[in-house]
Short mmCIF file of C-alpha atoms and ligand atoms in Angstrom, two decimals:
data_model
loop_
_atom_site.label_atom_id
_atom_site.label_comp_id
_atom_site.label_asym_id
_atom_site.label_seq_id
_atom_site.Cartn_x
_atom_site.Cartn_y
_atom_site.Cartn_z
CA MET A 28 43.90 -6.53 -66.48
CA LEU A 29 41.39 -3.91 -65.49
CA ALA A 30 38.64 -4.91 -63.04
CA LEU A 31 35.08 -4.23 -64.15
CA GLU A 32 34.71 -1.55 -61.48
CA GLU A 33 37.70 0.38 -62.83
CA ALA A 34 36.49 0.00 -66.40
CA SER A 35 33.06 1.29 -65.34
CA LYS A 36 34.61 4.33 -63.71
CA THR A 37 36.61 5.13 -66.84
CA VAL A 38 33.61 4.69 -69.09
CA LEU A 39 31.19 6.67 -66.93
CA SER A 40 33.59 9.55 -66.43
CA SER A 41 33.82 9.86 -70.22
CA ALA A 42 30.07 10.25 -70.66
CA ARG A 43 29.12 13.77 -71.64
CA GLN A 44 25.65 15.09 -70.92
CA LEU A 45 23.42 15.34 -73.98
CA ASP A 46 21.31 18.44 -74.54
CA SER A 47 17.56 18.39 -74.00
CA GLU A 48 14.29 18.84 -75.83
CA ARG A 49 10.59 18.99 -75.02
CA VAL A 50 8.45 16.06 -76.05
CA ASN A 51 4.78 15.40 -75.86
CA MET A 52 3.83 13.48 -72.74
CA ALA A 53 2.46 10.70 -74.93
CA ALA A 54 5.92 10.13 -76.39
CA ALA A 55 7.80 10.53 -73.13
CA VAL A 56 7.91 6.94 -71.91
CA GLY A 57 11.49 5.72 -71.87
CA ARG A 58 12.93 9.22 -71.88
CA VAL A 59 14.96 10.78 -69.07
CA LEU A 60 13.74 13.98 -67.41
CA ALA A 61 16.12 16.89 -67.89
CA GLU A 62 14.47 19.08 -65.24
CA ASP A 63 12.48 18.63 -62.05
CA VAL A 64 8.75 18.53 -62.61
CA ILE A 65 6.99 20.86 -60.19
CA SER A 66 3.30 20.85 -59.38
CA ASP A 67 1.32 24.00 -60.14
CA ILE A 68 -1.52 22.89 -57.84
CA ASP A 69 -2.28 21.11 -54.59
CA VAL A 70 -3.30 17.50 -55.18
CA PRO A 71 -6.08 16.97 -54.33
CA GLN A 72 -6.96 20.56 -55.05
CA PHE A 73 -9.91 20.46 -52.62
CA ASP A 74 -11.08 18.20 -49.78
CA ARG A 75 -12.28 15.30 -51.80
CA SER A 76 -14.55 12.39 -50.98
CA ALA A 77 -12.94 8.97 -51.27
CA MET A 78 -16.32 7.18 -51.26
CA ASP A 79 -19.85 7.29 -52.53
CA GLY A 80 -21.85 8.06 -49.41
CA TYR A 81 -23.03 10.85 -47.12
CA ALA A 82 -20.95 13.78 -45.89
CA CYS A 83 -21.84 14.68 -42.30
CA ARG A 84 -20.49 15.61 -38.86
CA ARG A 85 -18.88 12.77 -36.95
CA THR A 86 -20.70 13.88 -33.76
CA ASP A 87 -24.03 13.19 -35.49
CA LEU A 88 -23.28 9.60 -36.52
CA ALA A 89 -25.73 8.12 -34.04
CA ASN A 90 -28.62 10.26 -35.30
CA GLU A 91 -31.07 10.23 -38.17
CA LEU A 92 -29.76 12.75 -40.70
CA SER A 93 -31.68 14.78 -43.23
CA VAL A 94 -30.23 14.83 -46.73
CA ILE A 95 -29.89 18.44 -47.86
CA GLU A 96 -28.38 18.04 -51.36
CA THR A 97 -26.59 15.67 -53.71
CA ILE A 98 -23.03 16.58 -54.71
CA ARG A 99 -21.78 15.15 -57.99
CA ALA A 100 -18.10 14.92 -58.92
CA GLY A 101 -17.19 18.11 -60.76
CA CYS A 102 -19.86 20.23 -59.01
CA ALA A 103 -19.20 22.49 -56.03
CA PRO A 104 -21.49 22.00 -52.98
CA ARG A 105 -24.11 24.72 -52.46
CA GLU A 106 -24.99 23.95 -48.84
CA THR A 107 -23.12 23.87 -45.54
CA VAL A 108 -23.78 20.73 -43.52
CA GLY A 109 -25.28 21.60 -40.14
CA PRO A 110 -26.21 19.51 -37.08
CA ASN A 111 -28.09 16.31 -37.97
CA GLN A 112 -27.72 17.07 -41.66
CA CYS A 113 -25.81 15.37 -44.44
CA SER A 114 -25.19 15.75 -48.15
CA LYS A 115 -25.23 12.78 -50.47
CA ILE A 116 -21.82 12.76 -52.16
CA MET A 117 -20.08 10.88 -54.97
CA THR A 118 -16.47 9.66 -55.05
CA GLY A 119 -14.19 12.49 -56.17
CA ALA A 120 -16.69 15.22 -55.31
CA MET A 121 -15.86 18.19 -53.11
CA VAL A 122 -16.65 17.66 -49.42
CA PRO A 123 -19.06 20.39 -48.25
CA GLN A 124 -18.35 22.93 -45.52
CA GLY A 125 -19.41 21.68 -42.10
CA ALA A 126 -18.84 17.98 -42.80
CA ASP A 127 -15.82 16.20 -41.33
CA CYS A 128 -16.45 12.70 -42.60
CA VAL A 129 -18.12 10.71 -45.35
CA VAL A 130 -19.95 7.51 -44.44
CA MET A 131 -20.02 4.85 -47.11
CA VAL A 132 -23.35 4.33 -48.79
CA GLU A 133 -22.97 0.62 -47.92
CA GLN A 134 -23.08 1.54 -44.21
CA THR A 135 -26.31 3.53 -44.36
CA GLU A 136 -30.01 2.90 -44.56
CA MET A 137 -32.66 5.33 -45.82
CA GLN A 138 -35.21 6.00 -43.06
CA THR A 139 -37.62 8.16 -45.08
CA ALA A 140 -37.34 9.63 -48.59
CA THR A 141 -35.13 12.41 -47.21
CA THR A 142 -33.46 10.96 -44.10
CA VAL A 143 -30.71 8.44 -43.63
CA ARG A 144 -29.07 6.60 -40.71
CA PHE A 145 -25.52 5.29 -40.29
CA THR A 146 -25.66 1.53 -39.69
CA GLY A 147 -21.98 0.86 -39.06
CA SER A 148 -20.17 0.92 -35.74
CA GLN A 149 -17.31 3.10 -36.87
CA THR A 150 -16.11 4.86 -40.00
CA LYS A 151 -12.95 6.33 -41.40
CA ASP A 152 -13.08 9.97 -42.48
CA ASN A 153 -13.07 8.93 -46.15
CA VAL A 154 -11.91 12.44 -47.00
CA ARG A 155 -8.73 13.10 -48.94
CA PRO A 156 -7.69 16.50 -47.64
CA ARG A 157 -6.47 19.24 -49.95
CA GLY A 158 -2.73 18.91 -50.69
CA GLU A 159 -2.47 15.51 -48.98
CA ASP A 160 -0.51 13.95 -51.85
CA ILE A 161 1.28 16.90 -53.44
CA ARG A 162 1.63 20.57 -52.48
CA ALA A 163 1.72 23.32 -55.09
CA GLY A 164 5.38 24.10 -55.79
CA GLU A 165 6.54 20.65 -54.71
CA ILE A 166 8.80 18.49 -56.91
CA VAL A 167 6.80 15.56 -58.24
CA LEU A 168 9.41 13.92 -60.49
CA ARG A 169 13.11 14.54 -60.34
CA ARG A 170 15.53 15.39 -63.09
CA GLY A 171 17.29 12.16 -64.09
CA ALA A 172 14.23 9.96 -63.59
CA ARG A 173 13.48 7.68 -66.49
CA ILE A 174 9.84 8.14 -67.39
CA GLY A 175 7.79 4.95 -67.23
CA PRO A 176 4.06 4.38 -67.59
CA GLN A 177 3.78 4.86 -63.81
CA HIS A 178 4.95 8.49 -64.16
CA ILE A 179 2.44 9.56 -66.77
CA ALA A 180 -0.41 10.15 -64.31
CA ALA A 181 1.87 12.43 -62.26
CA LEU A 182 2.86 14.42 -65.37
CA ALA A 183 -0.76 14.74 -66.45
CA THR A 184 -2.00 15.68 -62.97
CA VAL A 185 0.43 18.56 -62.62
CA GLY A 186 -0.18 19.71 -66.19
CA CYS A 187 3.27 18.86 -67.51
CA THR A 188 2.15 18.01 -71.02
CA HIS A 189 5.57 18.57 -72.60
CA PRO A 190 8.30 17.43 -70.21
CA LEU A 191 11.87 18.50 -70.88
CA VAL A 192 13.88 15.34 -71.56
CA SER A 193 17.39 14.51 -72.66
CA ARG A 194 18.01 14.05 -76.34
CA ARG A 195 18.30 10.42 -77.40
CA PRO A 196 21.91 9.42 -78.07
CA LYS A 197 22.79 8.59 -81.67
CA VAL A 198 24.60 5.28 -81.74
CA GLY A 199 26.40 3.76 -84.71
CA VAL A 200 26.70 -0.03 -84.67
CA ILE A 201 29.27 -1.89 -86.74
CA SER A 202 29.94 -5.63 -87.00
CA THR A 203 33.34 -6.76 -88.20
CA GLY A 204 34.23 -10.17 -89.51
CA ASP A 205 35.01 -11.84 -92.86
CA GLU A 206 32.90 -14.82 -91.86
CA LEU A 207 29.67 -12.89 -91.33
CA VAL A 208 26.62 -12.96 -93.56
CA SER A 209 23.36 -11.18 -92.85
CA PRO A 210 20.61 -13.13 -91.06
CA GLY A 211 18.49 -13.31 -94.22
CA GLU A 212 21.17 -15.34 -95.95
CA LYS A 213 22.04 -19.00 -95.65
CA PRO A 214 25.61 -19.14 -94.34
CA GLY A 215 28.02 -20.83 -96.72
CA CYS A 216 30.68 -23.24 -95.62
CA SER A 217 32.85 -21.44 -93.00
CA GLN A 218 30.40 -18.56 -92.62
CA ILE A 219 28.02 -17.63 -89.80
CA ARG A 220 24.97 -15.42 -89.62
CA GLU A 221 25.72 -12.05 -88.14
CA SER A 222 23.79 -11.38 -84.93
CA ASN A 223 25.65 -8.78 -82.89
CA SER A 224 24.64 -5.67 -84.79
CA HIS A 225 20.99 -6.65 -84.47
CA GLN A 226 21.27 -7.60 -80.83
CA LEU A 227 23.18 -4.41 -80.02
CA SER A 228 20.66 -2.32 -81.98
CA ALA A 229 17.87 -3.87 -79.93
CA GLN A 230 19.74 -3.19 -76.71
CA VAL A 231 20.35 0.44 -77.68
CA GLU A 232 16.78 1.00 -78.82
CA GLN A 233 15.39 -0.55 -75.67
CA ILE A 234 16.94 2.23 -73.62
CA GLY A 235 15.96 4.99 -76.01
CA GLY A 236 18.99 5.37 -78.29
CA ILE A 237 18.74 6.04 -82.02
CA VAL A 238 20.66 3.40 -83.95
CA THR A 239 22.35 3.51 -87.28
CA ASN A 240 23.37 -0.03 -88.12
CA TYR A 241 26.32 0.09 -90.51
CA GLY A 242 26.08 -3.67 -90.98
CA ILE A 243 28.95 -6.00 -91.72
CA VAL A 244 32.47 -4.78 -92.42
CA ALA A 245 35.20 -7.14 -93.57
CA ASP A 246 38.36 -7.70 -91.56
CA ASN A 247 40.55 -5.22 -93.39
CA ARG A 248 41.96 -1.93 -92.18
CA GLN A 249 40.69 0.22 -95.04
CA ASP A 250 37.08 -0.87 -94.72
CA ILE A 251 37.04 -0.60 -90.94
CA ASP A 252 38.73 2.81 -91.15
CA ARG A 253 36.21 4.10 -93.68
CA VAL A 254 33.08 2.96 -91.83
CA MET A 255 34.43 4.00 -88.46
CA ARG A 256 35.21 7.51 -89.69
CA THR A 257 31.70 7.87 -91.10
CA SER A 258 30.10 6.65 -87.92
CA VAL A 259 32.26 8.83 -85.66
CA ILE A 260 31.16 11.89 -87.63
CA ASN A 261 27.48 11.01 -87.50
CA ASN A 262 26.96 9.64 -84.00
CA ASP A 263 27.48 10.35 -80.31
CA VAL A 264 28.68 6.82 -79.67
CA VAL A 265 30.09 4.06 -81.85
CA ILE A 266 29.86 0.39 -80.93
CA LEU A 267 31.85 -2.15 -82.90
CA SER A 268 31.82 -5.85 -82.37
CA GLY A 269 34.46 -8.41 -83.32
CA GLY A 270 38.05 -7.87 -84.32
CA VAL A 271 39.15 -6.53 -80.96
CA SER A 272 41.19 -9.47 -79.71
CA VAL A 273 44.69 -10.72 -80.46
CA GLY A 274 43.99 -12.59 -83.72
CA ASP A 275 45.95 -11.81 -86.89
CA TYR A 276 42.96 -10.02 -88.39
CA ASP A 277 41.76 -8.16 -85.31
CA TYR A 278 42.29 -4.61 -86.59
CA VAL A 279 39.75 -2.65 -84.57
CA PRO A 280 42.01 -1.35 -81.75
CA ASP A 281 44.72 -0.30 -84.24
CA VAL A 282 42.26 1.46 -86.51
CA MET A 283 40.69 3.20 -83.52
CA ARG A 284 44.11 4.64 -82.67
CA GLU A 285 44.85 5.52 -86.31
CA ILE A 286 41.76 7.67 -86.62
CA GLY A 287 42.66 9.55 -83.46
CA ILE A 288 40.65 7.73 -80.84
CA ASN A 289 42.37 7.79 -77.47
CA VAL A 290 42.11 4.17 -76.32
CA LEU A 291 41.60 4.14 -72.54
CA PHE A 292 41.54 0.39 -72.02
CA HIS A 293 41.84 -2.75 -74.07
CA THR A 294 40.97 -5.68 -71.79
CA ILE A 295 38.78 -6.20 -68.75
CA ALA A 296 39.01 -8.97 -66.16
CA ILE A 297 35.56 -10.36 -66.87
CA LYS A 298 34.32 -13.50 -68.52
CA PRO A 299 32.78 -13.25 -71.01
CA GLY A 300 34.05 -9.92 -72.28
CA LYS A 301 37.78 -9.82 -71.76
CA PRO A 302 38.70 -8.23 -75.10
CA THR A 303 36.77 -4.99 -74.71
CA VAL A 304 38.20 -1.75 -76.03
CA PHE A 305 37.09 1.70 -75.05
CA GLY A 306 38.27 5.00 -76.43
CA VAL A 307 37.34 8.64 -76.79
CA CYS A 308 37.76 11.02 -79.71
CA ASP A 309 36.60 14.59 -79.16
CA ASP A 310 32.93 14.25 -78.28
CA VAL A 311 32.52 10.68 -79.46
CA CYS A 312 33.05 7.55 -77.39
CA CYS A 313 33.85 4.29 -79.04
CA PHE A 314 33.35 0.76 -77.71
CA GLY A 315 34.91 -2.29 -79.34
CA LEU A 316 33.09 -5.33 -78.00
CA PRO A 317 34.09 -8.99 -78.33
CA GLY A 318 32.63 -10.83 -81.31
CA ASN A 319 30.94 -13.61 -79.42
CA PRO A 320 27.29 -12.69 -79.01
CA VAL A 321 26.97 -13.50 -75.29
CA ALA A 322 30.08 -11.46 -74.58
CA SER A 323 28.82 -8.56 -76.66
CA PHE A 324 25.47 -8.70 -74.87
CA VAL A 325 26.98 -8.87 -71.39
CA VAL A 326 29.48 -6.07 -71.95
CA PHE A 327 26.72 -3.88 -73.32
CA GLU A 328 24.65 -4.51 -70.19
CA LEU A 329 27.56 -3.92 -67.81
CA LEU A 330 29.29 -0.98 -69.44
CA VAL A 331 27.52 0.52 -72.42
CA LYS A 332 24.04 0.70 -70.95
CA PRO A 333 25.02 2.66 -67.81
CA PHE A 334 27.15 4.87 -70.05
CA LEU A 335 24.31 5.69 -72.46
CA PHE A 336 21.97 6.35 -69.55
CA LYS A 337 24.54 8.65 -67.98
CA MET A 338 24.70 10.62 -71.23
CA MET A 339 20.96 11.09 -70.81
CA GLY A 340 21.43 12.17 -67.19
CA HIS A 341 20.08 8.97 -65.65
CA HIS A 342 21.87 7.00 -62.95
CA TYR A 343 21.16 3.45 -64.11
CA ARG A 344 21.03 0.59 -61.66
CA PRO A 345 20.10 -2.84 -62.97
CA ALA A 346 17.19 -4.68 -61.36
CA TYR A 347 18.26 -7.61 -59.20
CA ALA A 348 16.39 -10.60 -57.83
CA CYS A 349 18.05 -12.07 -54.75
CA THR A 350 17.10 -15.68 -54.41
CA PRO A 351 18.55 -19.12 -53.51
CA LEU A 352 20.67 -20.89 -56.09
CA ALA A 353 18.88 -24.04 -57.29
CA SER A 354 22.07 -26.01 -57.98
CA ALA A 355 25.74 -25.47 -57.30
CA ILE A 356 28.07 -23.61 -59.66
CA ARG A 357 31.71 -24.64 -59.99
CA ARG A 358 34.52 -23.38 -62.16
CA SER A 359 38.22 -24.10 -62.41
CA GLU A 360 39.55 -20.87 -63.88
CA THR A 361 38.98 -18.10 -61.33
CA GLN A 362 41.19 -15.30 -62.60
CA ARG A 363 38.35 -13.13 -63.88
CA GLN A 364 34.98 -12.13 -62.52
CA SER A 365 32.54 -14.27 -64.44
CA TRP A 366 28.91 -13.81 -65.46
CA ILE A 367 26.72 -16.86 -65.78
CA PRO A 368 23.25 -17.10 -67.32
CA VAL A 369 20.50 -18.35 -65.02
CA ALA A 370 16.78 -18.88 -65.28
CA ILE A 371 14.36 -17.98 -62.52
CA THR A 372 12.31 -21.11 -61.85
CA GLU A 373 8.60 -21.35 -61.02
CA ASP A 374 9.46 -21.47 -57.32
CA LEU A 375 11.64 -18.36 -57.78
CA THR A 376 15.04 -19.96 -57.33
CA ALA A 377 17.97 -19.24 -59.66
CA GLU A 378 18.78 -22.20 -61.89
CA PRO A 379 22.17 -22.09 -63.67
CA LEU A 380 21.60 -22.92 -67.34
CA GLU A 381 23.57 -25.36 -69.39
CA TYR A 382 26.08 -22.93 -70.82
CA HIS A 383 28.79 -23.59 -73.37
CA GLY A 384 30.45 -20.21 -73.20
CA SER A 385 30.32 -16.84 -74.84
CA ALA A 386 28.98 -18.08 -78.19
CA ASP A 387 26.04 -19.89 -76.59
CA ILE A 388 23.13 -17.76 -77.74
CA ARG A 389 20.75 -20.55 -76.77
CA ALA A 390 21.66 -20.21 -73.08
CA LEU A 391 21.36 -16.43 -73.37
CA ALA A 392 17.93 -16.74 -74.92
CA ASP A 393 16.78 -18.98 -72.05
CA ALA A 394 18.22 -16.72 -69.36
CA ASP A 395 16.24 -14.42 -67.10
CA GLY A 396 19.39 -12.92 -65.73
CA LEU A 397 23.07 -13.24 -64.95
CA ILE A 398 24.88 -13.94 -61.74
CA SER A 399 28.47 -13.07 -61.12
CA LEU A 400 31.28 -14.97 -59.47
CA ASP A 401 34.00 -12.67 -58.25
CA ALA A 402 37.59 -13.29 -59.22
CA GLY A 403 39.02 -15.97 -56.95
CA VAL A 404 35.64 -17.59 -56.31
CA ALA A 405 35.49 -21.14 -57.66
CA GLU A 406 32.15 -22.27 -56.35
CA ILE A 407 28.74 -21.22 -55.11
CA GLU A 408 26.88 -23.85 -53.08
CA LYS A 409 23.31 -24.83 -53.80
CA GLY A 410 20.93 -22.83 -51.62
CA THR A 411 23.23 -19.80 -51.31
CA THR A 412 21.35 -16.57 -51.84
CA VAL A 413 22.57 -15.06 -55.10
CA CYS A 414 21.72 -11.73 -56.68
CA VAL A 415 20.52 -12.23 -60.22
CA MET A 416 20.98 -9.21 -62.47
CA LEU A 417 17.78 -9.36 -64.48
CA ILE A 418 18.09 -8.89 -68.23
P1 AMP B 24 36.26 -11.98 -82.86
O1 AMP B 24 36.03 -11.13 -81.65
O2 AMP B 24 36.21 -11.23 -84.12
O3 AMP B 24 37.48 -12.80 -82.70
O4 AMP B 24 35.06 -12.99 -82.90
C1 AMP B 24 34.86 -13.95 -81.89
C2 AMP B 24 33.79 -14.92 -82.32
O5 AMP B 24 32.57 -14.24 -82.46
C3 AMP B 24 34.07 -15.56 -83.66
O6 AMP B 24 33.67 -16.90 -83.57
C4 AMP B 24 33.19 -14.80 -84.62
O7 AMP B 24 32.80 -15.56 -85.72
C5 AMP B 24 32.01 -14.45 -83.75
N1 AMP B 24 31.40 -13.20 -84.19
C6 AMP B 24 32.05 -12.07 -84.48
N2 AMP B 24 31.20 -11.11 -84.86
C7 AMP B 24 29.98 -11.65 -84.81
C8 AMP B 24 28.67 -11.15 -85.10
N3 AMP B 24 28.50 -9.90 -85.50
N4 AMP B 24 27.64 -11.98 -84.95
C9 AMP B 24 27.83 -13.24 -84.53
N5 AMP B 24 29.02 -13.77 -84.23
C10 AMP B 24 30.09 -12.99 -84.38
MG1 MG B 25 36.65 -11.57 -86.06
#
């Protein structure tokens, strides 16, 4: 059985880079930059006051200073500050020639209508020098960065109103299983409500993919063949769930091969997620995920998500919280690496959840993250620092 690391390598090396497009900055959150963003200006573009106060010469701080003008933000100073002079200045305004510091208004006292005295014992410069944060021509955001709200100010400041970003991958999602009914229906005897296609769609959309949900397909070769062919033609990636294991009606791997998909692996040594199929056909990659919803979720997080990000040019690393384990974990079967749902408690420890296995959507819904036990590891003691992969 293939270790997760090997499976990841195979999957990632099959990811082809999508082309790019320009989008409005307002629609750029969640997208991956396809080129470096370079500043066209120094930031700040001029020596800029960090405080409301008085711009003056540090050597004059002990003296009474005459106020020669008031400088508003957005207005250039008209006067040069000379000995025993100062200019009243607002935060963000341009520091006048001659001045080398700004004293905070809170540390001053008016002496007459036109003179002021520094009342503090010391002051910082309170000047943000030109180019302190960014130099013209400097790279502000790198190609491959995923744009978050925290990047928007940088884009706006350097005038990048239409960043070049990777195209969003088109992802077809298919659920297979005779027992499945859609969530809006009441399951009959022996049926269950179908959840994977909706969960997978949400996972894909969360990272910026465009989903076509082909819904439920029965466990027969013709139907799977037909829907799979349609989705391979119309998408960059196809994700199936169910029907990938060794049951009598698990046709997905066979059908994948029949339609010309080169199956690169069929099982991975992880729990949940052992029956995971991956194959490539021309430009399209195809994942067959296990039917159980926790397994489908976990395999998406571990394999499909980094793959889709790589297609967009982004090197994805999950966020981890490393924290003590609140109670011990034990298991008897240690053949595979296993992933276990945990909650982060109020006091920031990792609490293993009551977990009944890969169908336990309740445990998944309560989880803040997953921790892994490597193959061969049967136990993690209470208090051990564990790294929780946040979900
Ligand atoms: P399979 O991989 O087809 O053997 O399915 C494994 C288990 O997952 C079975 O109990 C299925 O009923 C269940 N299952 C399969 N597909 C879905 C789905 N789309 N939503 C919820 N459960 C599913
Ligand atoms: Mg099935």
